[in-house]
Amino acid sequence: MEHKTLAELSKALQNKEISSVELTQFYLDRINKFDEKLNSFITVCDEHALNMAKAADARIQSGNFTALTGIPVAQKDIFCTQGIKTSCGSKMLDNFIAPYESTVTHKFNEAGAVMIGKTNMDEFAMGSSNENSYYGAVQNPWKNNTVPGGSSGGSASAVAARLAAAATGTDTGGSIRQPAALCGITGLKPTYGRVSRYGMIAFASSLDQGGPMTQTAEDAAMVLNVMAGHDVKDSTCINKDVPDYTSNLNDSIKGLRIGVPEEYIAGDIEADVAKCIEETIKTLRSMGAEIKTVKMPHTKVGLSAYYIIAPAEASSNLARYDGVRYGYRCNDPKNLEDMYTRTRSEGFGDEVKRRIMTGTYALSAGYYDAYYLKAQQIRKLISEDYKQAFKDVDVILTPTSPSTTFEIGAVKDPISMYLTDVFTIPANLAGLPGISFPCGMANNLPVGVQLVGNYFEEAKLLNVAHQYQQETNWHTMLPEGYSA
Amino acid sequence: MSWEPVIGLEIHVQLKTESKIFSGAATKFGAEPNTQACAVDLALPGVLPVFNETANRMAIKFGLAIGAEIAERSVFARKNYFYPDLPKGYQISQYELPIVEKGLINVAMPDGTTKPIRITRAHLEEDAGKSVHDVFPGQTGVDLNRAGTPLLEVVTEPDFRSAEEASVFLKTLRGLIRYLEISDGNMQEGSMRCDVNVSVRRRGAEKYGTRAEVKNVNSFRFVEKAIEYEIERQILIIEDGGEIAQETRLFDPSRNETRSMRSKEEATDYRYFPCPDLLPVETTKELIEEVKATIPELPWEKQARFEADYGLNTYNASLLAQSKSSAKYFEDVIEISKAPAKLVANWMGDELAAALNKENLSIAECPISAERFAGLIARIADNTISGKIAKTVFEAMWNEANSTADDIIEKQGLKQITDPAQIKAVVEDIITQNPKQVQQYKGGNERLFGFFVGQTMKATQGKANPQQVNAVLKELLG
């Protein structure tokens, strides 16, 4: 069963070859067996999930089902779920139970999906290794004591180890795509505004976007069908028809123009990763795609701009965690200032505090123009780079991450850690959709390739990835020890 | 040495929308604490603001009424600071690109002059909650009912030169926002709140002095008191050789004085930046036209019409035009009574205004309807009763619901005596009864004329027509 994709499981459920309760129990057993080591879940919803599975079975019996009815899905612990803890990986929200449902999880509920649990993540989605979680680091199932990437590391690890049929992630600077790459799965960050952010705990509002993390592109298309769509509760969510993302998966990619930025080719990429990317380009070319070199002159400063804009927004977004209304509050505050200071000093981890301080600094009087405003200008230039590039090509290809996974604790310097997002960040700054899918192995570790498409061209990205997955087997590989 | 005060105002006007500016929660005043605060108002994790377009329409309405520029594109920013009643840790407020800029309000002053006040800008923002310090011993409570209530912050240029100008302006502004039906304009309930910027300079000087900002002055009277206190305080300091500190001060109504709250150095760096959760607000020409069509005759337009049509002076006309209900009352009474407008204006300005003030009622709550009041005015106009007797009738009408002036005049026999023969008979009696006074009067003591008038009126219980009494007395006394 662990070799089955979501698409296959969906068929099996609808053909009543298996019940949702059985399937849910199967994943719960696997979580029980493997997750003590992986630590990919913060909350496992045993009973709740089985109840949902029963309801899903009833829906399937009655014929009132969707493609995701009965499918066990893991939700990143950043999506608020009514009555079930939503921690955002932070001590600050260890006791937080939302009295409302995020739009994304609501849509899964409506579709009849089974929420099997809430996945581990870097605290407030700040990190690229999932080492910044109050609930401890997550392991990558591909190698002992390595990171799954971040911040959606729990979701990536859970899908890679087949502890859920699919998972959700959120991506502010690469938090879906980078862990997808490091764990050998498929992850899609949609166009900014395609998926509602309501109830998705904010890190950097102008960059955050939820998306699917799955075994295959086809699975991602099915999950995105559920997640995407307008929401009146999110003013930045765009009112635009949602296509059926599965409908053009089988289109040929003959004549597809793929751009490869010359700036990326010259970048600091591990040799083994670079080799996989070259192979991938060859494969795509052999499938009929046309490879072109494109210029993206401003992407090299994207990382710097990102590390101004994201912390600036975060410093403001995280101001609400003040101990006044909910969440962690320090013991015996002496006065208001003491309450603020100790609540936030004790409730937030180091990386979160680092970014709050960076962001506060960047927005301060006298520095705003030099940092925040400048970063916004760079952001415009990067969007302009893409606009120019998309005149000549349909999608832009780069590695997802410059390296494969690394050992827990190996990257100590924050700047080095930030550099792992160098390829993923530009798409966030421009608000463009990006997908990462497995494209090879380097020293028995998965390598991911990234495609960035034009606004709302998720279907094209999924189409290319799906076609690639028809030609290759990288997406079907299961880490050793995780077969039944 | 002569000093000139320079004053500017910042007025927070609570907009009367059904729901809050960024959430669907209700905005009613006086509900149980935290019963009108939803997840968005509480700033729970993951919630997002959605702009209430009605607030934008109200701001546009205000902008159009004061001849201001309406921005095609306005932007909400975040003003970041920590306070327990500020749930998000930032206030969403229009900063660099407000919806309304560059307006003008002409204020009719009691001395008959007109004072133009320039409006720098009016921007939309959300209100904070309230900290409650007197309910839990040793702790502060937070009530978030008010959090997210839409505010229009109206900022004036430093165009005021006296406390009176500021206070008359505020009344004019309140009249306007009530006309436009965008706010209750109730200072006691906090639906209109005022911060005052005051500085002084030597008369004739071009440069402004250093200003102090006085926060939250919550009545017209307090605004005057706070300004007067500040002017005096600042003059004393400068005349003593000191310097005015740029600071924020708080008005203490129990002592009628202002106190330092924080200095410029202690001022918070609000770290404004555009709110990424909200799109820029695009205001189309169509929307502006649509809103324009909903603007009623404005107070100053009414005032001008009252001056032109009824011959009232500017200040009286402005008082009557200040609220829609008083203007309507005024015009209804004229129409029903067919009496001269000045008579109506005088009676509304004196007797009626005094009675309303005494019981702290607005004209809308007046126990005498326009129709009944017109009945009284008509009897004055047609000489059925004298002005003096009318006061008695008015009092009776005030105390007796649904009574008409005619009933009271009839019942109490207050009808004016206008029969010349009857008046002459009374006057003859008075002359006969007071030979000594007649002699003195004829001897040149003309002041005694009043004595005869008084005696006549007394004899007729004040009902004799005073003009006729005068005429008859003059005739008989020679």
CSV table of C-alpha atoms in Angstrom, one decimal, chain B residues 105-430:
chain,number,residue,atom,x,y,z
B,105,ILE,CA,-14.4,74.2,6.4
B,106,ASN,CA,-15.7,77.8,6.8
B,107,VAL,CA,-16.7,78.3,10.4
B,108,ALA,CA,-19.4,80.9,11.3
B,109,MET,CA,-18.2,82.7,14.4
B,110,PRO,CA,-20.5,84.3,17.0
B,111,ASP,CA,-19.2,87.8,16.1
B,112,GLY,CA,-20.6,87.3,12.6
B,113,THR,CA,-17.2,86.7,10.9
B,114,THR,CA,-16.3,83.6,9.0
B,115,LYS,CA,-13.1,81.6,9.9
B,116,PRO,CA,-11.8,79.4,7.1
B,117,ILE,CA,-10.1,76.2,8.5
B,118,ARG,CA,-8.0,74.1,6.1
B,119,ILE,CA,-8.2,70.4,6.5
B,120,THR,CA,-4.9,68.8,5.8
B,121,ARG,CA,-6.2,65.2,5.5
B,122,ALA,CA,-8.7,62.7,6.7
B,123,HIS,CA,-7.7,59.1,6.8
B,124,LEU,CA,-9.3,55.8,7.8
B,125,GLU,CA,-8.0,53.7,10.6
B,126,GLU,CA,-9.2,51.2,13.2
B,127,ASP,CA,-9.9,52.0,16.8
B,128,ALA,CA,-8.1,50.2,19.6
B,129,GLY,CA,-9.8,48.4,22.5
B,130,LYS,CA,-10.0,49.8,26.0
B,131,SER,CA,-7.9,49.1,29.0
B,132,VAL,CA,-10.0,48.9,32.2
B,133,HIS,CA,-8.1,49.8,35.3
B,134,ASP,CA,-10.7,49.8,38.0
B,135,VAL,CA,-12.4,46.4,37.9
B,136,PHE,CA,-9.7,43.9,38.8
B,137,PRO,CA,-7.6,44.9,41.8
B,138,GLY,CA,-3.9,45.1,40.9
B,139,GLN,CA,-4.7,44.0,37.3
B,140,THR,CA,-5.8,45.6,34.1
B,141,GLY,CA,-8.7,44.3,32.1
B,142,VAL,CA,-8.9,44.6,28.3
B,143,ASP,CA,-12.2,45.1,26.5
B,144,LEU,CA,-11.9,44.7,22.8
B,145,ASN,CA,-15.5,45.6,21.8
B,146,ARG,CA,-14.2,48.9,20.4
B,147,ALA,CA,-11.2,47.3,18.7
B,148,GLY,CA,-11.6,47.6,14.9
B,149,THR,CA,-14.3,50.3,15.0
B,150,PRO,CA,-13.8,52.5,12.0
B,151,LEU,CA,-12.3,55.9,12.6
B,152,LEU,CA,-11.9,58.8,10.3
B,153,GLU,CA,-9.0,60.9,11.6
B,154,VAL,CA,-9.5,64.5,10.5
B,155,VAL,CA,-6.3,66.6,10.7
B,156,THR,CA,-6.5,70.4,10.4
B,157,GLU,CA,-3.8,72.9,9.5
B,158,PRO,CA,-2.7,75.1,12.5
B,159,ASP,CA,-5.3,77.7,11.5
B,160,PHE,CA,-6.9,78.4,14.9
B,161,ARG,CA,-5.9,81.5,16.9
B,162,SER,CA,-8.2,81.1,19.9
B,163,ALA,CA,-9.8,78.4,22.0
B,164,GLU,CA,-13.2,79.7,20.9
B,165,GLU,CA,-12.4,79.2,17.2
B,166,ALA,CA,-11.4,75.6,18.0
B,167,SER,CA,-14.5,74.9,19.9
B,168,VAL,CA,-16.9,76.5,17.4
B,169,PHE,CA,-15.1,74.5,14.6
B,170,LEU,CA,-15.6,71.3,16.5
B,171,LYS,CA,-19.4,72.1,16.8
B,172,THR,CA,-19.4,72.8,13.1
B,173,LEU,CA,-17.6,69.6,12.3
B,174,ARG,CA,-20.0,67.6,14.5
B,175,GLY,CA,-22.9,69.2,12.7
B,176,LEU,CA,-21.4,68.2,9.4
B,177,ILE,CA,-20.7,64.5,10.3
B,178,ARG,CA,-24.2,64.3,11.7
B,179,TYR,CA,-25.7,65.8,8.5
B,180,LEU,CA,-23.8,63.3,6.5
B,181,GLU,CA,-25.0,60.5,8.8
B,182,ILE,CA,-21.5,59.1,9.0
B,183,SER,CA,-21.1,59.5,12.8
B,184,ASP,CA,-23.0,60.1,16.0
B,185,GLY,CA,-20.5,62.8,16.8
B,186,ASN,CA,-21.0,62.2,20.5
B,187,MET,CA,-18.0,63.3,22.5
B,188,GLN,CA,-19.2,61.8,25.8
B,189,GLU,CA,-19.5,58.3,24.2
B,190,GLY,CA,-16.2,58.9,22.5
B,191,SER,CA,-17.6,58.7,18.9
B,192,MET,CA,-15.7,62.0,18.4
B,193,ARG,CA,-12.4,62.5,20.2
B,194,CYS,CA,-10.0,65.4,19.9
B,195,ASP,CA,-6.3,65.9,20.2
B,196,VAL,CA,-5.1,69.5,20.4
B,197,ASN,CA,-1.8,70.9,19.2
B,198,VAL,CA,-1.0,74.3,20.8
B,199,SER,CA,2.0,76.6,20.4
B,200,VAL,CA,2.4,80.3,21.0
B,201,ARG,CA,4.5,82.9,19.2
B,202,ARG,CA,5.0,86.7,19.4
B,203,ARG,CA,2.4,88.5,17.5
B,204,GLY,CA,3.7,89.2,14.0
B,205,ALA,CA,6.3,86.4,14.1
B,206,GLU,CA,6.3,84.1,11.1
B,207,LYS,CA,7.8,81.0,12.7
B,208,TYR,CA,5.6,78.8,14.8
B,209,GLY,CA,6.6,78.1,18.3
B,210,THR,CA,7.3,74.6,19.6
B,211,ARG,CA,4.1,72.8,20.1
B,212,ALA,CA,2.6,70.6,22.7
B,213,GLU,CA,0.1,68.0,21.8
B,214,VAL,CA,-2.7,67.5,24.3
B,215,LYS,CA,-4.4,64.1,24.1
B,216,ASN,CA,-8.0,63.0,24.4
B,217,VAL,CA,-9.9,66.1,25.3
B,218,ASN,CA,-13.4,64.8,25.5
B,219,SER,CA,-15.8,67.7,25.5
B,220,PHE,CA,-16.1,71.0,23.8
B,221,ARG,CA,-15.6,72.7,27.1
B,222,PHE,CA,-12.5,70.7,27.9
B,223,VAL,CA,-11.1,71.6,24.5
B,224,GLU,CA,-11.4,75.3,25.4
B,225,LYS,CA,-10.1,74.7,28.9
B,226,ALA,CA,-7.1,72.7,27.7
B,227,ILE,CA,-6.2,75.2,25.0
B,228,GLU,CA,-6.5,78.2,27.4
B,229,TYR,CA,-4.4,76.4,30.0
B,230,GLU,CA,-1.8,75.5,27.4
B,231,ILE,CA,-1.6,79.1,26.1
B,232,GLU,CA,-1.1,80.5,29.6
B,233,ARG,CA,1.4,77.8,30.6
B,234,GLN,CA,3.5,78.3,27.5
B,235,ILE,CA,3.5,82.1,27.7
B,236,LEU,CA,4.6,81.9,31.3
B,237,ILE,CA,7.4,79.6,30.5
B,238,ILE,CA,8.7,81.7,27.6
B,239,GLU,CA,8.3,85.0,29.6
B,240,ASP,CA,10.3,83.4,32.4
B,241,GLY,CA,13.1,82.8,29.8
B,242,GLY,CA,12.3,79.1,29.5
B,243,GLU,CA,11.7,76.9,26.4
B,244,ILE,CA,8.7,74.9,25.4
B,245,ALA,CA,9.4,71.2,25.2
B,246,GLN,CA,7.9,69.3,22.3
B,247,GLU,CA,5.9,66.7,24.1
B,248,THR,CA,2.6,64.9,24.5
B,249,ARG,CA,0.4,66.1,27.3
B,250,LEU,CA,-2.7,64.8,28.9
B,251,PHE,CA,-5.7,66.9,29.9
B,252,ASP,CA,-6.9,66.4,33.5
B,253,PRO,CA,-10.6,67.5,33.6
B,254,SER,CA,-10.8,67.5,37.4
B,255,ARG,CA,-8.1,70.1,37.7
B,256,ASN,CA,-8.5,71.8,34.3
B,257,GLU,CA,-4.9,71.5,33.6
B,258,THR,CA,-2.5,69.5,31.3
B,259,ARG,CA,0.2,67.2,32.4
B,260,SER,CA,3.3,65.9,30.6
B,261,MET,CA,2.8,62.4,29.3
B,262,ARG,CA,5.9,61.8,27.2
B,263,SER,CA,8.6,63.8,25.6
B,264,LYS,CA,9.6,63.7,22.0
B,265,GLU,CA,12.6,61.6,22.9
B,266,GLU,CA,10.3,59.0,24.4
B,267,ALA,CA,8.1,59.0,21.4
B,268,THR,CA,7.6,55.5,19.8
B,269,ASP,CA,9.1,54.6,16.5
B,270,TYR,CA,6.0,53.3,14.9
B,271,ARG,CA,7.8,51.5,12.0
B,272,TYR,CA,5.1,52.2,9.5
B,273,PHE,CA,5.0,50.0,6.4
B,274,PRO,CA,2.2,49.2,4.0
B,275,CYS,CA,-0.1,46.5,5.4
B,276,PRO,CA,0.6,43.4,3.3
B,277,ASP,CA,-2.7,41.8,4.2
B,278,LEU,CA,-4.7,44.5,2.4
B,279,LEU,CA,-4.7,45.6,-1.2
B,280,PRO,CA,-4.5,49.4,-2.0
B,281,VAL,CA,-8.0,50.9,-2.0
B,282,GLU,CA,-8.9,52.0,-5.6
B,283,THR,CA,-11.6,54.6,-5.6
B,284,THR,CA,-13.2,55.0,-9.0
B,285,LYS,CA,-14.9,58.2,-10.5
B,286,GLU,CA,-18.1,56.2,-10.6
B,287,LEU,CA,-18.0,55.5,-6.9
B,288,ILE,CA,-17.3,59.2,-6.2
B,289,GLU,CA,-20.3,60.2,-8.3
B,290,GLU,CA,-22.4,57.6,-6.6
B,291,VAL,CA,-21.5,59.0,-3.2
B,292,LYS,CA,-21.9,62.6,-4.3
B,293,ALA,CA,-25.5,61.9,-5.1
B,294,THR,CA,-26.1,60.9,-1.5
B,295,ILE,CA,-24.9,64.2,0.0
B,296,PRO,CA,-27.8,66.2,1.5
B,297,GLU,CA,-28.0,70.1,1.6
B,298,LEU,CA,-25.0,70.8,3.9
B,299,PRO,CA,-25.1,73.0,7.0
B,300,TRP,CA,-23.4,75.9,5.5
B,301,GLU,CA,-25.6,75.7,2.4
B,302,LYS,CA,-28.6,75.8,4.6
B,303,GLN,CA,-27.2,78.6,6.6
B,304,ALA,CA,-26.6,80.7,3.5
B,305,ARG,CA,-30.2,79.9,2.4
B,306,PHE,CA,-31.5,80.9,5.8
B,307,GLU,CA,-29.6,84.2,5.6
B,308,ALA,CA,-30.9,84.9,2.1
B,309,ASP,CA,-34.4,83.7,2.4
B,310,TYR,CA,-35.2,84.7,5.9
B,311,GLY,CA,-32.9,87.6,6.5
B,312,LEU,CA,-31.2,86.0,9.5
B,313,ASN,CA,-27.7,87.0,10.6
B,314,THR,CA,-24.9,84.5,9.9
B,315,TYR,CA,-24.5,83.3,13.4
B,316,ASN,CA,-28.2,82.7,14.1
B,317,ALA,CA,-28.5,81.0,10.7
B,318,SER,CA,-25.6,78.8,11.5
B,319,LEU,CA,-27.0,77.8,14.8
B,320,LEU,CA,-30.3,76.8,13.3
B,321,ALA,CA,-28.6,75.0,10.5
B,322,GLN,CA,-26.2,73.2,12.8
B,323,SER,CA,-28.3,70.1,13.0
B,324,LYS,CA,-30.7,68.7,10.5
B,325,SER,CA,-33.4,68.4,13.1
B,326,SER,CA,-33.2,72.0,14.2
B,327,ALA,CA,-33.2,73.2,10.6
B,328,LYS,CA,-36.2,71.1,9.9
B,329,TYR,CA,-38.0,72.2,13.0
B,330,PHE,CA,-37.3,75.8,12.1
B,331,GLU,CA,-38.6,75.5,8.6
B,332,ASP,CA,-41.6,73.4,9.7
B,333,VAL,CA,-42.7,76.0,12.2
B,334,ILE,CA,-42.4,78.8,9.6
B,335,GLU,CA,-44.5,76.8,7.1
B,336,ILE,CA,-47.2,75.9,9.6
B,337,SER,CA,-47.4,79.2,11.5
B,338,LYS,CA,-46.9,81.4,8.4
B,339,ALA,CA,-45.2,83.7,11.0
B,340,PRO,CA,-42.1,85.8,10.1
B,341,ALA,CA,-39.0,83.8,10.2
B,342,LYS,CA,-37.2,86.2,12.5
B,343,LEU,CA,-39.9,85.7,15.1
B,344,VAL,CA,-39.5,81.9,14.8
B,345,ALA,CA,-35.7,82.2,15.0
B,346,ASN,CA,-35.9,84.4,18.1
B,347,TRP,CA,-38.3,82.1,19.9
B,348,MET,CA,-36.2,79.0,19.0
B,349,GLY,CA,-33.0,80.8,20.0
B,350,ASP,CA,-34.4,82.0,23.3
B,351,GLU,CA,-37.3,80.2,25.0
B,352,LEU,CA,-37.0,76.9,23.3
B,353,ALA,CA,-33.2,76.7,23.4
B,354,ALA,CA,-33.2,77.6,27.1
B,355,ALA,CA,-35.8,75.0,28.0
B,356,LEU,CA,-34.0,72.3,26.0
B,357,ASN,CA,-30.7,73.2,27.6
B,358,LYS,CA,-32.2,73.2,31.1
B,359,GLU,CA,-33.3,69.6,30.6
B,360,ASN,CA,-30.3,68.6,28.5
B,361,LEU,CA,-32.4,67.7,25.5
B,362,SER,CA,-31.7,67.9,21.8
B,363,ILE,CA,-34.2,69.4,19.5
B,364,ALA,CA,-35.0,65.9,18.2
B,365,GLU,CA,-36.1,65.1,21.8
B,366,CYS,CA,-38.1,68.3,22.2
B,367,PRO,CA,-41.5,67.7,24.0
B,368,ILE,CA,-43.2,70.3,21.9
B,369,SER,CA,-43.6,69.3,18.3
B,370,ALA,CA,-43.0,71.7,15.5
B,371,GLU,CA,-46.7,71.7,14.9
B,372,ARG,CA,-47.6,72.7,18.4
B,373,PHE,CA,-44.8,75.3,18.6
B,374,ALA,CA,-46.1,76.7,15.3
B,375,GLY,CA,-49.5,77.1,17.0
B,376,LEU,CA,-48.0,79.3,19.7
B,377,ILE,CA,-45.9,81.3,17.2
B,378,ALA,CA,-49.0,81.9,15.1
B,379,ARG,CA,-50.9,83.4,18.1
B,380,ILE,CA,-48.0,85.8,18.8
B,381,ALA,CA,-47.9,86.8,15.2
B,382,ASP,CA,-51.6,87.5,14.9
B,383,ASN,CA,-51.5,89.4,18.2
B,384,THR,CA,-53.8,87.0,20.0
B,385,ILE,CA,-51.3,87.0,22.8
B,386,SER,CA,-48.4,89.2,23.7
B,387,GLY,CA,-44.8,88.0,23.8
B,388,LYS,CA,-44.9,88.0,27.6
B,389,ILE,CA,-48.1,86.0,27.8
B,390,ALA,CA,-46.7,83.7,25.2
B,391,LYS,CA,-44.0,82.7,27.7
B,392,THR,CA,-46.7,81.6,30.1
B,393,VAL,CA,-48.4,79.6,27.3
B,394,PHE,CA,-45.0,78.1,26.3
B,395,GLU,CA,-44.4,76.9,29.8
B,396,ALA,CA,-47.8,75.3,30.0
B,397,MET,CA,-47.3,73.6,26.7
B,398,TRP,CA,-43.9,72.3,27.8
B,399,ASN,CA,-45.4,70.7,30.9
B,400,GLU,CA,-48.6,69.4,29.3
B,401,ALA,CA,-48.2,66.9,26.6
B,402,ASN,CA,-50.3,67.3,23.5
B,403,SER,CA,-51.7,70.6,24.7
B,404,THR,CA,-52.2,73.3,22.1
B,405,ALA,CA,-51.5,77.0,22.5
B,406,ASP,CA,-55.2,77.8,21.6
B,407,ASP,CA,-56.5,75.5,24.3
B,408,ILE,CA,-54.3,77.0,27.0
B,409,ILE,CA,-55.1,80.6,25.9
B,410,GLU,CA,-58.8,79.7,25.9
B,411,LYS,CA,-58.7,77.8,29.2
B,412,GLN,CA,-56.7,80.3,31.1
B,413,GLY,CA,-58.3,83.3,29.5
B,414,LEU,CA,-55.0,84.6,28.2
B,415,LYS,CA,-56.3,86.1,25.1
B,416,GLN,CA,-54.9,89.6,24.5
B,417,ILE,CA,-57.4,92.5,25.1
B,418,THR,CA,-57.4,94.4,21.8
B,419,ASP,CA,-60.9,96.1,22.2
B,420,PRO,CA,-60.0,99.8,22.2
B,421,ALA,CA,-63.0,100.7,24.3
B,422,GLN,CA,-62.1,98.1,26.9
B,423,ILE,CA,-58.6,99.3,27.1
B,424,LYS,CA,-59.6,102.9,27.3
B,425,ALA,CA,-61.9,102.1,30.2
B,426,VAL,CA,-59.1,100.5,32.1
B,427,VAL,CA,-56.7,103.3,31.4
B,428,GLU,CA,-59.2,105.9,32.5
B,429,ASP,CA,-59.7,104.0,35.8
B,430,ILE,CA,-55.9,104.0,36.4
